[in-house]
Amino acid sequence: MNVPSRILAMASAGLLGSGLASAAAAKELHRTLPIASDGRLAISTFKGSITVSCWDRPEAQISARIEPDGFDSDADRRVEETEVVVDATGGSIRIKSNYDRVRDHGFLGLFGFSHGPLPFVHYTVRMPATARLEIDDYKSETRITGLRADLKIHTYKGQVDAERLDGAAVVDTYKGDVRVTFARYSRPSRFDTYKGSFDVRLPRDSRFALEADGGRRGGVDSDFVVASRRSGRRGGVSAQGNVNGGGPALRFTTSRGSLRLRGE
């Protein structure tokens, strides 16, 4: 084998080895736990994805895949030291992405930070449709389908898509993008954001009381007719009033964010 061919073979072997190393770096967790049909499931995570679907069984099926963000020499270690902690007590299940061991690798062990990016954690969960769901997130992509109970989400810069929700929604975000589609609107809900956007969809015959405060340079765009709509001194647009005779409150507050309220 001539020198250029030898170099090419070595490079190919190196790439293959790197590919195998990156594939080996990922690790998974699978758990199935009982949970009351009116219980609570809570997820606390940093980045990655959360996919939640619902069924009528009194149990939760939890899968988590931890993957590296980049493939430097420390990626395998960071994946290995990232943990998914599942705690089931009473009628509740709590799931947490735990990076404590990763962050302990500071200078001489004195500072709590990580060299290199933290791994992604990708969750796939099936849970009772009538159990409450709570999510505390930094910048994950979240998709929820068919929940018939209350939903509470805090995300910093994440993306959220909740479909066919039949329960209250309490959602706040810093710069995230949130889309919520209600199967019906029967419970008070609240949406808060700074520089984020909300796309909220309800059946056209929904009865609710809208209280939307655009704050500083925030926008409110609604398909529904309300009694009062005005532009504030801070440049934001606000809307207030009963829709279709009134009903549960739908509250929205923002600064430099937007609300799109659509009837379907």
PDB file of C-alpha atoms in Angstrom, residues 1-2 12 29 74 80 85 107 132 137 140 149 165 167 176 181 190 198-199 207 219 238 240 246-247 251:
ATOM      1  CA  MET A   1       0.000   0.000   0.000  1.00  0.00           C
ATOM      2  CA  ASN A   2       1.474   3.383  -0.973  1.00  0.00           C
ATOM      3  CA  SER A  12     -11.163   6.131   7.344  1.00  0.00           C
ATOM      4  CA  LEU A  29     -33.149   4.055  30.635  1.00  0.00           C
ATOM      5  CA  ASP A  74     -14.687  14.043  27.115  1.00  0.00           C
ATOM      6  CA  GLU A  80     -21.805   8.354  31.513  1.00  0.00           C
ATOM      7  CA  VAL A  85     -33.434  10.053  38.414  1.00  0.00           C
ATOM      8  CA  PHE A 107     -10.548  22.960  38.291  1.00  0.00           C
ATOM      9  CA  ARG A 132     -51.551  16.082  35.819  1.00  0.00           C
ATOM     10  CA  ASP A 137     -37.285  22.916  31.336  1.00  0.00           C
ATOM     11  CA  SER A 140     -35.942  21.358  25.138  1.00  0.00           C
ATOM     12  CA  ALA A 149     -55.852  17.009  32.890  1.00  0.00           C
ATOM     13  CA  LEU A 165     -55.555  19.498  25.721  1.00  0.00           C
ATOM     14  CA  GLY A 167     -57.615  20.781  31.129  1.00  0.00           C
ATOM     15  CA  GLY A 176     -39.686  30.237  23.957  1.00  0.00           C
ATOM     16  CA  THR A 181     -54.528  23.524  21.049  1.00  0.00           C
ATOM     17  CA  ARG A 190     -52.648  31.482  32.103  1.00  0.00           C
ATOM     18  CA  PHE A 198     -47.913  31.937  22.165  1.00  0.00           C
ATOM     19  CA  ASP A 199     -50.224  30.403  19.584  1.00  0.00           C
ATOM     20  CA  ARG A 207     -66.943  30.578  26.306  1.00  0.00           C
ATOM     21  CA  GLY A 219     -48.893  42.044  20.660  1.00  0.00           C
ATOM     22  CA  SER A 238     -54.238  44.698  25.370  1.00  0.00           C
ATOM     23  CA  GLN A 240     -60.264  42.339  27.664  1.00  0.00           C
ATOM     24  CA  GLY A 246     -68.025  34.554  29.157  1.00  0.00           C
ATOM     25  CA  GLY A 247     -66.648  31.620  31.116  1.00  0.00           C
ATOM     26  CA  ARG A 251     -55.067  35.344  31.083  1.00  0.00           C
TER      27      ARG A 251
END
